[in-house]
Amino acid sequence: MTEKLRDYSVNGAMIIGVDNGYGNMKTARRCFKTALVKYDSAPVLSRDYLEYDGKFYVIGEGHKGFVADKQSDEDNYILTLTAIAKELEARGMKNAVNTARVHLAVGLPLKWVQTQRETFRQYLMKNRMVEVRYKSRLYRLEFVGCTVMPQCYSAVAENLKDFKGITLLADIGNGTMNLMYLNNGRPMESKAWTEKLGVFQCYQKIHNLVQDNTGECLMEEVIESFLRTGETDLPEKYAELMKQATVTYTEEIMQKLQDHEFNGELMRVYFMGGGARLVEQFGKYNPERTVFNHDIRANAKGYEYYCYMLLRHQNQRK
């Protein structure tokens, strides 16, 4: 059954949520690898590229390393423009007959929002009018605003009434893990943390353990496929090392939860993000008090809803 998504708009501008992940860029309808390669001329083989300001950016090629300040280079800006173009395409916008008025809804890790919110907003709003070409289609964009929200919390903001008792939200992305306690659906702001314990740390463990024990260096794509599916067609000795490293990673995840006072008998834990599947498949947990949300686009969808509610509230106060 196809999920029916809502489109939000305020003051004539469409709200587009973009989750600028360290491993994947996500919108409500699209997901693609956080990587790009710049060229001076149009690529010969790839159609998945963005043309902007006289340059051509092939999407999904190469590897982008972990950067704590997302506004510190141009890549995140280009990737955000690409995400918007892909989302507009998914919404049925095929040409630039009209300029798309966009209010961006984005997020940052829980404990980085306060210190980085304004600089990240200015970074994304540095050009109010933008033209990009994606898949030979021209998109004219007018940015009318940008709201920066907390990751993790935004993903469940619409469903807070469903959370009873004490629940620990654990959003495991590629670069970070965000943790926040809810008390009967109410966020406990003093009990929120951002840990550098994302899926990329599991990637490194697999790479290092296999190399240390066999002398072989696994291709990036082989490890990434295993992290997505939990399976590999490599010989048993490699497969077992990959599983061993992943089990160690999930043990570190659970230990980090305990470090932040989590008790699996007295509390619930709600896992989401790309790392949720690894915990479910390789981790040890209380199944009766553990929930897994495998929707990798949950934050992007949540940004749109949360932003809409904030803007509507602001309009009502005027």
Tab-separated table of C-alpha atoms in Angstrom:
chain	number	residue	atom	x	y	z
A	1	MET	CA	0.000	0.000	0.000
A	2	THR	CA	1.434	3.362	-1.040
A	3	GLU	CA	1.816	5.880	1.778
A	4	LYS	CA	-0.282	8.998	1.264
A	5	LEU	CA	1.809	12.066	2.066
A	6	ARG	CA	0.484	15.519	2.867
A	7	ASP	CA	1.876	18.654	1.283
A	8	TYR	CA	2.089	21.637	3.621
A	9	SER	CA	2.079	25.280	2.557
A	10	VAL	CA	2.008	28.612	4.386
A	11	ASN	CA	1.474	32.076	2.876
A	12	GLY	CA	1.670	30.719	-0.645
A	13	ALA	CA	4.985	28.899	-0.111
A	14	MET	CA	5.387	25.141	-0.089
A	15	ILE	CA	7.161	23.687	2.930
A	16	ILE	CA	9.873	21.252	1.870
A	17	GLY	CA	11.630	19.198	4.534
A	18	VAL	CA	15.246	18.237	3.922
A	19	ASP	CA	17.162	15.933	6.259
A	20	ASN	CA	20.842	16.688	5.617
A	21	GLY	CA	22.207	13.352	6.776
A	22	TYR	CA	25.884	12.410	6.820
A	23	GLY	CA	25.121	9.200	4.915
A	24	ASN	CA	21.950	10.048	3.004
A	25	MET	CA	19.970	13.126	2.049
A	26	LYS	CA	16.248	12.654	2.633
A	27	THR	CA	13.050	14.462	1.743
A	28	ALA	CA	9.487	13.276	2.335
A	29	ARG	CA	9.589	11.322	-0.942
A	30	ARG	CA	13.232	10.887	-1.906
A	31	CYS	CA	16.473	9.513	-0.449
A	32	PHE	CA	19.940	9.579	-2.005
A	33	LYS	CA	23.551	9.200	-0.963
A	34	THR	CA	25.273	12.239	0.572
A	35	ALA	CA	27.998	12.442	-2.033
A	36	LEU	CA	28.771	14.395	-5.171
A	37	VAL	CA	31.512	15.030	-7.704
A	38	LYS	CA	31.855	18.367	-9.530
A	39	TYR	CA	32.558	18.628	-13.263
A	40	ASP	CA	33.066	21.576	-15.618
A	41	SER	CA	30.985	19.983	-18.386
A	42	ALA	CA	27.919	17.771	-18.563
A	43	PRO	CA	28.579	14.102	-17.640
A	44	VAL	CA	28.489	11.589	-20.466
A	45	LEU	CA	27.001	8.575	-18.680
A	46	SER	CA	25.091	9.803	-15.636
A	47	ARG	CA	21.667	11.469	-15.810
A	48	ASP	CA	21.515	11.996	-12.052
A	49	TYR	CA	23.291	15.316	-11.927
A	50	LEU	CA	22.501	18.897	-11.009
A	51	GLU	CA	23.541	21.895	-13.063
A	52	TYR	CA	24.050	25.012	-10.970
A	53	ASP	CA	26.016	28.215	-11.518
A	54	GLY	CA	27.794	26.825	-14.595
A	55	LYS	CA	28.970	23.614	-12.899
A	56	PHE	CA	27.718	20.035	-13.060
A	57	TYR	CA	27.391	17.870	-9.947
A	58	VAL	CA	26.989	14.098	-10.282
A	59	ILE	CA	24.965	12.928	-7.301
A	60	GLY	CA	25.821	9.827	-5.298
A	61	GLU	CA	29.433	9.516	-6.497
A	62	GLY	CA	32.440	9.760	-4.213
A	63	HIS	CA	32.397	9.898	-0.430
A	64	LYS	CA	31.771	12.865	1.838
A	65	GLY	CA	33.498	12.679	5.202
A	66	PHE	CA	31.979	13.626	8.544
A	67	VAL	CA	31.765	17.407	8.989
A	68	ALA	CA	30.295	18.614	12.291
A	69	ASP	CA	29.499	22.095	10.931
A	70	LYS	CA	27.295	21.399	7.913
A	71	GLN	CA	27.656	24.981	6.717
A	72	SER	CA	31.448	24.789	6.508
A	73	ASP	CA	31.588	23.841	2.818
A	74	GLU	CA	29.569	24.238	-0.383
A	75	ASP	CA	28.652	20.573	-0.702
A	76	ASN	CA	25.705	20.642	1.700
A	77	TYR	CA	24.234	23.614	-0.128
A	78	ILE	CA	24.434	21.818	-3.499
A	79	LEU	CA	23.022	18.634	-1.964
A	80	THR	CA	20.136	20.619	-0.463
A	81	LEU	CA	19.320	22.137	-3.858
A	82	THR	CA	19.409	18.637	-5.327
A	83	ALA	CA	17.068	17.347	-2.622
A	84	ILE	CA	14.598	20.139	-3.389
A	85	ALA	CA	14.743	19.429	-7.140
A	86	LYS	CA	14.177	15.707	-6.534
A	87	GLU	CA	11.264	16.422	-4.202
A	88	LEU	CA	9.661	18.820	-6.689
A	89	GLU	CA	10.043	16.187	-9.387
A	90	ALA	CA	8.378	13.637	-7.092
A	91	ARG	CA	5.517	16.074	-6.496
A	92	GLY	CA	4.928	16.310	-10.237
A	93	MET	CA	6.655	19.615	-11.034
A	94	LYS	CA	8.247	18.966	-14.422
A	95	ASN	CA	9.207	22.428	-15.618
A	96	ALA	CA	9.724	26.024	-14.560
A	97	VAL	CA	6.558	27.626	-15.908
A	98	ASN	CA	6.178	29.157	-12.451
A	99	THR	CA	8.745	29.935	-9.779
A	100	ALA	CA	8.475	27.565	-6.831
A	101	ARG	CA	8.188	29.511	-3.577
A	102	VAL	CA	9.883	27.390	-0.918
A	103	HIS	CA	10.062	27.526	2.853
A	104	LEU	CA	12.846	25.151	3.868
A	105	ALA	CA	12.325	22.913	6.895
A	106	VAL	CA	15.630	21.412	8.061
A	107	GLY	CA	17.215	20.065	11.219
A	108	LEU	CA	20.369	19.670	13.259
A	109	PRO	CA	21.410	17.178	15.971
A	110	LEU	CA	19.663	17.862	19.280
A	111	LYS	CA	22.550	19.430	21.173
A	112	TRP	CA	23.846	21.422	18.188
A	113	VAL	CA	20.630	23.271	17.346
A	114	GLN	CA	21.119	26.159	19.753
A	115	THR	CA	24.699	26.927	18.712
A	116	GLN	CA	24.410	26.276	14.955
A	117	ARG	CA	20.780	27.151	14.126
A	118	GLU	CA	21.299	30.708	12.915
A	119	THR	CA	24.490	30.100	10.935
A	120	PHE	CA	22.917	27.056	9.250
A	121	ARG	CA	19.797	29.066	8.397
A	122	GLN	CA	21.883	31.901	6.908
A	123	TYR	CA	23.961	29.374	4.954
A	124	LEU	CA	20.876	27.871	3.317
A	125	MET	CA	19.246	31.275	2.730
A	126	LYS	CA	22.285	32.972	1.192
A	127	ASN	CA	20.580	33.085	-2.223
A	128	ARG	CA	16.912	34.050	-2.261
A	129	MET	CA	16.467	33.326	-5.976
A	130	VAL	CA	18.076	30.225	-7.486
A	131	GLU	CA	17.922	28.436	-10.833
A	132	VAL	CA	18.994	24.818	-11.124
A	133	ARG	CA	18.631	22.240	-13.859
A	134	TYR	CA	17.980	18.627	-12.949
A	135	LYS	CA	17.408	15.878	-15.530
A	136	SER	CA	17.245	18.576	-18.219
A	137	ARG	CA	14.433	20.342	-16.361
A	138	LEU	CA	14.816	23.918	-15.180
A	139	TYR	CA	13.657	24.732	-11.657
A	140	ARG	CA	13.341	28.339	-10.494
A	141	LEU	CA	13.315	28.570	-6.702
A	142	GLU	CA	12.440	31.481	-4.449
A	143	PHE	CA	13.412	30.864	-0.822
A	144	VAL	CA	11.018	32.759	1.418
A	145	GLY	CA	12.182	31.290	4.723
A	146	CYS	CA	14.050	28.533	6.541
A	147	THR	CA	13.205	26.928	9.872
A	148	VAL	CA	15.841	24.832	11.668
A	149	MET	CA	14.501	22.211	14.079
A	150	PRO	CA	15.862	19.457	16.329
A	151	GLN	CA	16.454	16.051	14.781
A	152	CYS	CA	14.889	13.044	16.467
A	153	TYR	CA	12.126	14.981	18.241
A	154	SER	CA	10.778	16.329	14.940
A	155	ALA	CA	10.301	12.780	13.639
A	156	VAL	CA	7.722	11.988	16.346
A	157	ALA	CA	6.268	15.477	16.959
A	158	GLU	CA	2.971	14.575	15.277
A	159	ASN	CA	2.505	11.420	17.367
A	160	LEU	CA	3.543	12.462	20.870
A	161	LYS	CA	0.187	11.410	22.320
A	162	ASP	CA	1.056	7.783	21.509
A	163	PHE	CA	4.019	7.737	23.903
A	164	LYS	CA	3.101	6.578	27.414
A	165	GLY	CA	5.353	6.550	30.452
A	166	ILE	CA	9.083	7.131	30.047
A	167	THR	CA	10.401	6.575	26.533
A	168	LEU	CA	13.929	7.089	25.265
A	169	LEU	CA	14.073	8.204	21.639
A	170	ALA	CA	17.229	6.929	19.929
A	171	ASP	CA	17.777	8.281	16.419
A	172	ILE	CA	20.836	6.548	14.951
A	173	GLY	CA	22.054	8.312	11.827
A	174	ASN	CA	25.238	7.856	9.876
A	175	GLY	CA	27.313	10.365	11.840
A	176	THR	CA	25.551	10.806	15.177
A	177	MET	CA	23.082	9.227	17.574
A	178	ASN	CA	20.528	11.584	19.112
A	179	LEU	CA	18.908	10.646	22.414
A	180	MET	CA	15.954	12.286	24.147
A	181	TYR	CA	13.648	11.182	26.943
A	182	LEU	CA	9.894	11.671	26.707
A	183	ASN	CA	7.631	11.671	29.768
A	184	ASN	CA	4.121	10.747	28.579
A	185	GLY	CA	4.956	12.349	25.248
A	186	ARG	CA	6.477	15.515	26.701
A	187	PRO	CA	10.136	16.129	25.819
A	188	MET	CA	12.565	16.336	28.722
A	189	GLU	CA	14.932	18.967	27.351
A	190	SER	CA	17.471	18.494	30.143
A	191	LYS	CA	17.728	14.818	29.192
A	192	ALA	CA	18.821	15.067	25.567
A	193	TRP	CA	22.221	14.186	24.110
A	194	THR	CA	24.064	13.952	20.795
A	195	GLU	CA	26.665	11.190	20.618
A	196	LYS	CA	29.129	10.563	17.820
A	197	LEU	CA	28.096	6.939	17.552
A	198	GLY	CA	26.414	6.729	14.170
A	199	VAL	CA	26.431	3.942	11.612
A	200	PHE	CA	29.732	5.181	10.189
A	201	GLN	CA	31.378	3.980	13.410
A	202	CYS	CA	30.030	0.503	12.613
A	203	TYR	CA	31.399	0.830	9.082
A	204	GLN	CA	34.849	1.570	10.505
A	205	LYS	CA	34.687	-1.394	12.886
A	206	ILE	CA	33.847	-3.765	10.035
A	207	HIS	CA	36.567	-2.370	7.798
A	208	ASN	CA	39.232	-2.543	10.504
A	209	LEU	CA	38.316	-5.996	11.849
A	210	VAL	CA	38.315	-7.590	8.396
A	211	GLN	CA	41.587	-5.907	7.448
A	212	ASP	CA	43.283	-6.809	10.742
A	213	ASN	CA	42.275	-10.487	10.521
A	214	THR	CA	42.572	-11.170	6.793
A	215	GLY	CA	44.721	-8.416	5.327
A	216	GLU	CA	41.930	-7.681	2.849
A	217	CYS	CA	40.348	-4.264	2.371
A	218	LEU	CA	36.623	-4.488	1.661
A	219	MET	CA	35.131	-2.147	-0.919
A	220	GLU	CA	32.987	0.630	0.514
A	221	GLU	CA	29.949	-0.591	-1.440
A	222	VAL	CA	30.237	-4.111	0.063
A	223	ILE	CA	30.138	-2.785	3.630
A	224	GLU	CA	27.341	-0.329	2.871
A	225	SER	CA	25.226	-3.119	1.361
A	226	PHE	CA	25.744	-5.210	4.506
A	227	LEU	CA	24.782	-2.266	6.727
A	228	ARG	CA	21.560	-1.813	4.747
A	229	THR	CA	20.510	-5.474	4.599
A	230	GLY	CA	22.479	-7.326	7.277
A	231	GLU	CA	23.527	-9.843	4.627
A	232	THR	CA	26.523	-10.430	2.358
A	233	ASP	CA	27.527	-12.960	-0.283
A	234	LEU	CA	31.165	-12.977	0.854
A	235	PRO	CA	32.764	-16.231	2.073
A	236	GLU	CA	31.895	-17.277	5.636
A	237	LYS	CA	35.118	-16.054	7.261
A	238	TYR	CA	34.455	-12.498	6.056
A	239	ALA	CA	30.745	-12.644	6.830
A	240	GLU	CA	31.408	-13.738	10.401
A	241	LEU	CA	33.892	-10.922	10.971
A	242	MET	CA	31.382	-8.407	9.625
A	243	LYS	CA	28.693	-9.737	11.961
A	244	GLN	CA	31.113	-9.770	14.892
A	245	ALA	CA	31.994	-6.117	14.368
A	246	THR	CA	28.310	-5.185	14.092
A	247	VAL	CA	27.424	-7.017	17.309
A	248	THR	CA	30.195	-5.076	19.065
A	249	TYR	CA	28.771	-1.844	17.683
A	250	THR	CA	25.238	-2.605	18.909
A	251	GLU	CA	26.650	-3.473	22.340
A	252	GLU	CA	28.222	-0.013	22.433
A	253	ILE	CA	24.871	1.481	21.486
A	254	MET	CA	23.099	-0.275	24.351
A	255	GLN	CA	25.886	0.629	26.777
A	256	LYS	CA	25.554	4.285	25.784
A	257	LEU	CA	21.825	4.111	26.540
A	258	GLN	CA	22.619	2.725	29.990
A	259	ASP	CA	25.188	5.479	30.519
A	260	HIS	CA	22.252	7.869	30.117
A	261	GLU	CA	20.179	6.062	32.775
A	262	PHE	CA	18.141	3.825	30.478
A	263	ASN	CA	16.528	0.791	32.136
A	264	GLY	CA	15.030	-1.685	29.689
A	265	GLU	CA	12.633	-3.104	32.296
A	266	LEU	CA	11.185	0.214	33.446
A	267	MET	CA	11.312	2.301	30.267
A	268	ARG	CA	10.608	1.996	26.568
A	269	VAL	CA	13.075	2.746	23.808
A	270	TYR	CA	12.080	3.942	20.333
A	271	PHE	CA	14.805	3.339	17.737
A	272	MET	CA	14.802	5.133	14.391
A	273	GLY	CA	17.265	6.175	11.711
A	274	GLY	CA	19.509	4.014	9.587
A	275	GLY	CA	21.004	2.254	12.619
A	276	ALA	CA	17.667	0.965	13.921
A	277	ARG	CA	17.796	-2.087	11.656
A	278	LEU	CA	21.264	-3.021	12.921
A	279	VAL	CA	20.092	-2.932	16.539
A	280	GLU	CA	17.013	-4.995	15.694
A	281	GLN	CA	19.006	-7.652	13.847
A	282	PHE	CA	22.205	-7.827	15.896
A	283	GLY	CA	21.462	-6.226	19.267
A	284	LYS	CA	20.168	-7.482	22.610
A	285	TYR	CA	17.066	-5.712	23.926
A	286	ASN	CA	13.711	-6.241	25.612
A	287	PRO	CA	11.329	-6.843	22.677
A	288	GLU	CA	8.269	-6.032	24.784
A	289	ARG	CA	9.498	-2.491	25.464
A	290	THR	CA	11.334	-1.725	22.238
A	291	VAL	CA	9.928	-0.145	19.070
A	292	PHE	CA	11.715	0.157	15.721
A	293	ASN	CA	10.794	2.781	13.142
A	294	HIS	CA	12.565	1.929	9.885
A	295	ASP	CA	11.279	4.911	7.920
A	296	ILE	CA	14.550	6.583	6.962
A	297	ARG	CA	12.610	9.672	5.843
A	298	ALA	CA	10.832	10.157	9.187
A	299	ASN	CA	12.803	13.271	10.119
A	300	ALA	CA	12.186	14.962	6.763
A	301	LYS	CA	8.447	14.300	7.049
A	302	GLY	CA	8.524	15.483	10.653
A	303	TYR	CA	10.295	18.709	9.699
A	304	GLU	CA	7.458	19.570	7.324
A	305	TYR	CA	4.738	18.952	9.905
A	306	TYR	CA	6.603	20.640	12.773
A	307	CYS	CA	7.493	23.653	10.615
A	308	TYR	CA	3.890	23.975	9.434
A	309	MET	CA	2.595	23.988	13.006
A	310	LEU	CA	5.189	26.578	14.082
A	311	LEU	CA	4.428	28.898	11.161
A	312	ARG	CA	0.675	28.538	11.606
A	313	HIS	CA	1.021	29.409	15.290
A	314	GLN	CA	3.116	32.461	14.400
A	315	ASN	CA	0.462	33.622	11.907
A	316	GLN	CA	-2.282	33.251	14.510
A	317	ARG	CA	-0.381	35.468	16.935
A	318	LYS	CA	-0.078	38.333	14.430
